[in-house]
């Protein structure tokens, strides 16, 4: 199964890189003229999040055995979903390295490295596929994050669309990010004896990293989109930075904020 998984990962990588290049041929909205690359990059990220997030949710509803037995219980197509996601993260990393300096991109690249390391375990071993599919539920929240960022780039804040996207982001952050992370952490604590020690360490690092970033993300969005929208609020607006879980404490506008948590 490993050769097939690697082949699917390669196909996914080529497809998402093709999207990155293909979007260069299409005009970006005039409101996003100052950052065409970021607009294209987030559009591709949105496609990935919708595809894998919806696929993970539908898969778990149709095949709940993946959650009951995250190590061995999975249908063959579940591996395809994981391989598509790994290919995307590799393609997104390549796109960032192509368009940004390492100093600008090191934080999201570090996140991508952790995610690819965790998901690749399922591809190479054909085990823990169910666990990986549960982790892809986080992409349902990521799709809202990407949509919110596209609205920010289009200067649609404040607007009804942005308010809906903002509240949807906070709701899905709890339902499809924090709850799955909590479930995976609890499962790992209870079933650690079934998992090789090296994979336990890798999983703990991944869950701790994404969990911490998710909490910071939720606080930042609540401060920026809810508290800052109230008149006479004394709370400063904070910057959200490109990639996953990057936090700067200086007060700035939120127009340059992509804490997109690309999981």
mmCIF file of C-alpha atoms in Angstrom:
data_model
loop_
_atom_site.group_PDB
_atom_site.id
_atom_site.type_symbol
_atom_site.label_atom_id
_atom_site.label_comp_id
_atom_site.label_asym_id
_atom_site.label_seq_id
_atom_site.Cartn_x
_atom_site.Cartn_y
_atom_site.Cartn_z
ATOM 1 C CA UNK A 1 0.000 0.000 0.000
ATOM 2 C CA UNK A 2 2.930 2.373 0.594
ATOM 3 C CA UNK A 3 3.846 2.706 -3.135
ATOM 4 C CA UNK A 4 0.236 3.546 -3.971
ATOM 5 C CA UNK A 5 0.073 6.081 -1.156
ATOM 6 C CA UNK A 6 3.289 7.722 -2.328
ATOM 7 C CA UNK A 7 1.982 7.809 -5.900
ATOM 8 C CA UNK A 8 -1.240 9.467 -4.772
ATOM 9 C CA UNK A 9 0.759 11.973 -2.746
ATOM 10 C CA UNK A 10 2.820 12.825 -5.829
ATOM 11 C CA UNK A 11 -0.296 13.267 -7.955
ATOM 12 C CA UNK A 12 -1.818 15.513 -5.291
ATOM 13 C CA UNK A 13 1.376 17.569 -5.087
ATOM 14 C CA UNK A 14 1.379 18.067 -8.867
ATOM 15 C CA UNK A 15 -2.324 18.975 -8.906
ATOM 16 C CA UNK A 16 -2.041 21.628 -6.202
ATOM 17 C CA UNK A 17 1.126 23.079 -7.701
ATOM 18 C CA UNK A 18 -0.757 23.216 -10.987
ATOM 19 C CA UNK A 19 -3.490 25.203 -9.248
ATOM 20 C CA UNK A 20 -0.904 27.620 -7.867
ATOM 21 C CA UNK A 21 0.493 28.221 -11.330
ATOM 22 C CA UNK A 22 -2.879 28.174 -13.064
ATOM 23 C CA UNK A 23 -4.314 30.901 -10.828
ATOM 24 C CA UNK A 24 -1.489 33.173 -11.964
ATOM 25 C CA UNK A 25 -3.223 33.289 -15.351
ATOM 26 C CA UNK A 26 -6.438 34.570 -13.784
ATOM 27 C CA UNK A 27 -6.931 38.138 -12.559
ATOM 28 C CA UNK A 28 -7.131 38.735 -8.826
ATOM 29 C CA UNK A 29 -9.812 41.068 -7.441
ATOM 30 C CA UNK A 30 -8.775 44.692 -7.579
ATOM 31 C CA UNK A 31 -9.081 44.932 -3.820
ATOM 32 C CA UNK A 32 -6.388 42.259 -3.504
ATOM 33 C CA UNK A 33 -4.036 43.968 -5.933
ATOM 34 C CA UNK A 34 -1.403 44.555 -3.254
ATOM 35 C CA UNK A 35 -0.911 40.846 -2.608
ATOM 36 C CA UNK A 36 -1.782 38.701 -5.620
ATOM 37 C CA UNK A 37 0.305 35.791 -4.377
ATOM 38 C CA UNK A 38 -1.413 35.618 -1.004
ATOM 39 C CA UNK A 39 -4.820 35.680 -2.691
ATOM 40 C CA UNK A 40 -3.888 32.805 -5.001
ATOM 41 C CA UNK A 41 -2.281 30.812 -2.205
ATOM 42 C CA UNK A 42 -5.310 31.102 0.090
ATOM 43 C CA UNK A 43 -7.692 30.204 -2.749
ATOM 44 C CA UNK A 44 -5.808 26.936 -3.245
ATOM 45 C CA UNK A 45 -5.806 26.363 0.519
ATOM 46 C CA UNK A 46 -9.582 26.871 0.540
ATOM 47 C CA UNK A 47 -10.011 24.207 -2.148
ATOM 48 C CA UNK A 48 -7.942 21.755 -0.087
ATOM 49 C CA UNK A 49 -9.828 22.505 3.124
ATOM 50 C CA UNK A 50 -13.253 22.075 1.533
ATOM 51 C CA UNK A 51 -12.218 18.855 -0.188
ATOM 52 C CA UNK A 52 -10.519 17.105 2.724
ATOM 53 C CA UNK A 53 -12.679 18.543 5.505
ATOM 54 C CA UNK A 54 -15.938 17.545 3.849
ATOM 55 C CA UNK A 55 -14.417 14.207 2.842
ATOM 56 C CA UNK A 56 -13.333 13.470 6.412
ATOM 57 C CA UNK A 57 -16.737 14.345 7.872
ATOM 58 C CA UNK A 58 -18.630 12.320 5.263
ATOM 59 C CA UNK A 59 -16.214 9.418 5.631
ATOM 60 C CA UNK A 60 -16.594 9.261 9.392
ATOM 61 C CA UNK A 61 -20.384 9.407 9.088
ATOM 62 C CA UNK A 62 -20.439 6.594 6.533
ATOM 63 C CA UNK A 63 -17.675 4.541 8.155
ATOM 64 C CA UNK A 64 -17.648 5.229 11.926
ATOM 65 C CA UNK A 65 -15.317 2.252 12.355
ATOM 66 C CA UNK A 66 -12.485 4.673 11.594
ATOM 67 C CA UNK A 67 -13.133 6.384 14.932
ATOM 68 C CA UNK A 68 -13.872 3.134 16.767
ATOM 69 C CA UNK A 69 -10.586 1.609 15.569
ATOM 70 C CA UNK A 70 -8.318 4.493 14.454
ATOM 71 C CA UNK A 71 -5.356 2.152 13.909
ATOM 72 C CA UNK A 72 -6.734 -0.557 11.626
ATOM 73 C CA UNK A 73 -10.340 0.327 10.799
ATOM 74 C CA UNK A 74 -10.518 2.190 7.496
ATOM 75 C CA UNK A 75 -11.792 1.679 3.940
ATOM 76 C CA UNK A 76 -9.283 1.933 1.048
ATOM 77 C CA UNK A 77 -10.486 5.357 -0.054
ATOM 78 C CA UNK A 78 -9.577 6.883 3.309
ATOM 79 C CA UNK A 79 -5.902 6.555 2.442
ATOM 80 C CA UNK A 80 -6.558 8.596 -0.691
ATOM 81 C CA UNK A 81 -7.897 11.444 1.446
ATOM 82 C CA UNK A 82 -4.789 11.423 3.635
ATOM 83 C CA UNK A 83 -2.472 11.293 0.600
ATOM 84 C CA UNK A 84 -4.266 14.255 -0.988
ATOM 85 C CA UNK A 85 -3.703 16.257 2.166
ATOM 86 C CA UNK A 86 -0.002 15.381 2.394
ATOM 87 C CA UNK A 87 0.447 16.345 -1.255
ATOM 88 C CA UNK A 88 -1.226 19.668 -0.576
ATOM 89 C CA UNK A 89 0.993 20.527 2.401
ATOM 90 C CA UNK A 90 4.092 19.707 0.369
ATOM 91 C CA UNK A 91 2.810 21.846 -2.520
ATOM 92 C CA UNK A 92 1.924 24.719 -0.205
ATOM 93 C CA UNK A 93 5.379 24.563 1.357
ATOM 94 C CA UNK A 94 6.960 24.696 -2.095
ATOM 95 C CA UNK A 95 4.760 27.663 -3.016
ATOM 96 C CA UNK A 96 5.823 29.557 0.093
ATOM 97 C CA UNK A 97 9.511 28.850 -0.539
ATOM 98 C CA UNK A 98 9.082 30.001 -4.139
ATOM 99 C CA UNK A 99 7.418 33.294 -3.213
ATOM 100 C CA UNK A 100 8.794 34.106 0.244
ATOM 101 C CA UNK A 101 12.122 34.052 1.998
ATOM 102 C CA UNK A 102 12.819 31.350 4.556
ATOM 103 C CA UNK A 103 12.708 34.019 7.254
ATOM 104 C CA UNK A 104 9.166 34.949 6.224
ATOM 105 C CA UNK A 105 7.880 31.397 5.872
ATOM 106 C CA UNK A 106 9.658 29.383 8.561
ATOM 107 C CA UNK A 107 6.714 29.252 10.974
ATOM 108 C CA UNK A 108 4.080 27.837 8.576
ATOM 109 C CA UNK A 109 6.784 25.597 7.126
ATOM 110 C CA UNK A 110 7.462 24.232 10.615
ATOM 111 C CA UNK A 111 3.747 23.546 11.000
ATOM 112 C CA UNK A 112 3.641 21.794 7.618
ATOM 113 C CA UNK A 113 6.638 19.672 8.584
ATOM 114 C CA UNK A 114 4.884 18.468 11.742
ATOM 115 C CA UNK A 115 1.635 17.708 9.887
ATOM 116 C CA UNK A 116 3.341 15.910 6.996
ATOM 117 C CA UNK A 117 5.402 13.844 9.445
ATOM 118 C CA UNK A 118 2.253 12.724 11.270
ATOM 119 C CA UNK A 119 0.118 12.008 8.200
ATOM 120 C CA UNK A 120 2.952 10.279 6.350
ATOM 121 C CA UNK A 121 2.951 7.594 9.026
ATOM 122 C CA UNK A 122 -0.466 6.485 7.799
ATOM 123 C CA UNK A 123 0.637 6.487 4.160
ATOM 124 C CA UNK A 124 3.808 4.499 4.738
ATOM 125 C CA UNK A 125 2.357 1.952 7.157
ATOM 126 C CA UNK A 126 -1.343 1.842 6.162
ATOM 127 C CA UNK A 127 -2.062 2.078 9.892
ATOM 128 C CA UNK A 128 -3.531 5.001 11.857
ATOM 129 C CA UNK A 129 -5.486 6.062 8.759
ATOM 130 C CA UNK A 130 -8.640 6.508 10.846
ATOM 131 C CA UNK A 131 -6.725 8.679 13.304
ATOM 132 C CA UNK A 132 -5.461 10.779 10.386
ATOM 133 C CA UNK A 133 -8.978 11.153 8.967
ATOM 134 C CA UNK A 134 -10.231 12.418 12.337
ATOM 135 C CA UNK A 135 -7.440 14.999 12.267
ATOM 136 C CA UNK A 136 -8.654 16.179 8.852
ATOM 137 C CA UNK A 137 -11.881 17.381 10.477
ATOM 138 C CA UNK A 138 -9.807 20.414 11.430
ATOM 139 C CA UNK A 139 -9.937 21.424 7.769
ATOM 140 C CA UNK A 140 -13.626 22.312 8.168
ATOM 141 C CA UNK A 141 -12.496 25.110 10.450
ATOM 142 C CA UNK A 142 -9.609 25.948 8.126
ATOM 143 C CA UNK A 143 -12.075 26.520 5.266
ATOM 144 C CA UNK A 144 -13.805 29.193 7.363
ATOM 145 C CA UNK A 145 -10.434 30.697 8.257
ATOM 146 C CA UNK A 146 -9.441 30.906 4.599
ATOM 147 C CA UNK A 147 -12.769 32.461 3.619
ATOM 148 C CA UNK A 148 -12.390 35.006 6.414
ATOM 149 C CA UNK A 149 -8.921 35.881 5.181
ATOM 150 C CA UNK A 150 -10.093 36.281 1.583
ATOM 151 C CA UNK A 151 -12.754 38.702 2.799
ATOM 152 C CA UNK A 152 -10.085 40.636 4.699
ATOM 153 C CA UNK A 153 -7.913 40.812 1.590
ATOM 154 C CA UNK A 154 -10.965 42.050 -0.332
ATOM 155 C CA UNK A 155 -11.536 44.756 2.303
ATOM 156 C CA UNK A 156 -14.967 43.350 3.149
ATOM 157 C CA UNK A 157 -14.564 44.079 6.861
ATOM 158 C CA UNK A 158 -16.968 45.194 8.198
ATOM 159 C CA UNK A 159 -19.745 43.531 6.237
ATOM 160 C CA UNK A 160 -22.463 40.964 6.757
ATOM 161 C CA UNK A 161 -20.434 38.364 4.856
ATOM 162 C CA UNK A 162 -17.418 38.964 7.075
ATOM 163 C CA UNK A 163 -19.517 38.754 10.250
ATOM 164 C CA UNK A 164 -21.012 35.440 9.134
ATOM 165 C CA UNK A 165 -17.558 34.102 8.237
ATOM 166 C CA UNK A 166 -16.143 35.276 11.549
ATOM 167 C CA UNK A 167 -18.827 33.621 13.688
ATOM 168 C CA UNK A 168 -18.650 30.468 11.542
ATOM 169 C CA UNK A 169 -14.897 30.425 12.120
ATOM 170 C CA UNK A 170 -15.294 30.584 15.892
ATOM 171 C CA UNK A 171 -18.072 27.976 15.932
ATOM 172 C CA UNK A 172 -16.172 25.494 13.760
ATOM 173 C CA UNK A 173 -13.007 26.154 15.745
ATOM 174 C CA UNK A 174 -14.734 24.622 18.752
ATOM 175 C CA UNK A 175 -16.685 21.889 16.930
ATOM 176 C CA UNK A 176 -14.138 20.748 14.368
ATOM 177 C CA UNK A 177 -10.809 21.795 15.834
ATOM 178 C CA UNK A 178 -10.743 21.803 19.622
ATOM 179 C CA UNK A 179 -13.116 18.859 20.098
ATOM 180 C CA UNK A 180 -11.251 16.572 17.619
ATOM 181 C CA UNK A 181 -7.910 17.574 19.153
ATOM 182 C CA UNK A 182 -9.305 16.750 22.592
ATOM 183 C CA UNK A 183 -10.647 13.402 21.358
ATOM 184 C CA UNK A 184 -7.327 12.472 19.742
ATOM 185 C CA UNK A 185 -5.410 13.464 22.878
ATOM 186 C CA UNK A 186 -7.713 11.405 25.102
ATOM 187 C CA UNK A 187 -7.483 8.398 22.754
ATOM 188 C CA UNK A 188 -3.695 8.632 22.739
ATOM 189 C CA UNK A 189 -3.575 8.725 26.541
ATOM 190 C CA UNK A 190 -5.822 5.689 26.846
ATOM 191 C CA UNK A 191 -4.321 3.632 23.999
ATOM 192 C CA UNK A 192 -0.666 4.657 24.144
ATOM 193 C CA UNK A 193 0.307 1.042 24.790
ATOM 194 C CA UNK A 194 -0.856 0.187 21.257
ATOM 195 C CA UNK A 195 1.289 2.879 19.660
ATOM 196 C CA UNK A 196 5.069 2.681 19.143
ATOM 197 C CA UNK A 197 6.897 5.107 21.478
ATOM 198 C CA UNK A 198 8.325 7.129 18.585
ATOM 199 C CA UNK A 199 4.842 7.685 17.178
ATOM 200 C CA UNK A 200 3.530 8.645 20.618
ATOM 201 C CA UNK A 201 6.196 11.358 20.821
ATOM 202 C CA UNK A 202 5.399 12.536 17.291
ATOM 203 C CA UNK A 203 1.660 12.618 18.023
ATOM 204 C CA UNK A 204 2.157 14.476 21.301
ATOM 205 C CA UNK A 205 4.282 17.116 19.566
ATOM 206 C CA UNK A 206 1.743 17.497 16.781
ATOM 207 C CA UNK A 207 -1.295 17.710 19.051
ATOM 208 C CA UNK A 208 0.418 20.067 21.491
ATOM 209 C CA UNK A 209 1.557 22.344 18.659
ATOM 210 C CA UNK A 210 -1.763 22.508 16.837
ATOM 211 C CA UNK A 211 -3.765 22.649 20.071
ATOM 212 C CA UNK A 212 -1.809 25.597 21.427
ATOM 213 C CA UNK A 213 -2.022 27.426 18.118
ATOM 214 C CA UNK A 214 -5.764 26.770 17.936
ATOM 215 C CA UNK A 215 -6.406 28.309 21.342
ATOM 216 C CA UNK A 216 -4.320 31.364 20.475
ATOM 217 C CA UNK A 217 -6.148 31.602 17.159
ATOM 218 C CA UNK A 218 -9.549 31.552 18.818
ATOM 219 C CA UNK A 219 -8.583 34.260 21.289
ATOM 220 C CA UNK A 220 -7.191 36.471 18.538
ATOM 221 C CA UNK A 221 -10.236 36.163 16.322
ATOM 222 C CA UNK A 222 -12.553 36.846 19.256
ATOM 223 C CA UNK A 223 -10.545 39.945 20.181
ATOM 224 C CA UNK A 224 -10.229 41.230 16.610
ATOM 225 C CA UNK A 225 -13.686 40.407 15.283
ATOM 226 C CA UNK A 226 -15.919 40.643 18.362
ATOM 227 C CA UNK A 227 -14.390 42.837 21.041
ATOM 228 C CA UNK A 228 -12.815 45.278 18.595
ATOM 229 C CA UNK A 229 -16.138 45.668 16.784
ATOM 230 C CA UNK A 230 -17.701 47.149 19.926
ATOM 231 C CA UNK A 231 -17.556 50.918 20.303
ATOM 232 C CA UNK A 232 -15.090 52.388 22.796
ATOM 233 C CA UNK A 233 -13.347 49.057 23.312
ATOM 234 C CA UNK A 234 -10.000 49.536 25.067
ATOM 235 C CA UNK A 235 -8.615 46.234 23.815
ATOM 236 C CA UNK A 236 -5.878 46.671 21.169
ATOM 237 C CA UNK A 237 -6.098 44.968 17.829
ATOM 238 C CA UNK A 238 -3.482 42.324 17.331
ATOM 239 C CA UNK A 239 -1.727 41.091 14.277
ATOM 240 C CA UNK A 240 -2.302 37.578 12.974
ATOM 241 C CA UNK A 241 0.580 36.363 10.882
ATOM 242 C CA UNK A 242 0.851 34.151 7.811
ATOM 243 C CA UNK A 243 0.671 30.452 8.406
ATOM 244 C CA UNK A 244 -0.283 28.448 11.434
ATOM 245 C CA UNK A 245 -0.120 29.697 14.975
ATOM 246 C CA UNK A 246 2.051 32.759 14.503
ATOM 247 C CA UNK A 247 1.472 35.448 17.063
ATOM 248 C CA UNK A 248 2.825 38.976 17.342
ATOM 249 C CA UNK A 249 1.891 41.128 20.282
ATOM 250 C CA UNK A 250 2.217 44.598 18.806
ATOM 251 C CA UNK A 251 -1.067 46.404 18.111
ATOM 252 C CA UNK A 252 -1.659 46.674 14.361
ATOM 253 C CA UNK A 253 -4.575 46.425 11.979
ATOM 254 C CA UNK A 254 -5.897 43.001 11.132
ATOM 255 C CA UNK A 255 -5.698 43.530 7.395
ATOM 256 C CA UNK A 256 -2.362 41.710 7.316
ATOM 257 C CA UNK A 257 -3.406 38.650 9.200
ATOM 258 C CA UNK A 258 -3.481 35.141 7.932
ATOM 259 C CA UNK A 259 -3.183 32.973 10.985
ATOM 260 C CA UNK A 260 -4.762 30.362 8.788
ATOM 261 C CA UNK A 261 -3.863 27.240 10.711
ATOM 262 C CA UNK A 262 -3.386 25.157 7.607
ATOM 263 C CA UNK A 263 -3.991 21.647 9.151
#
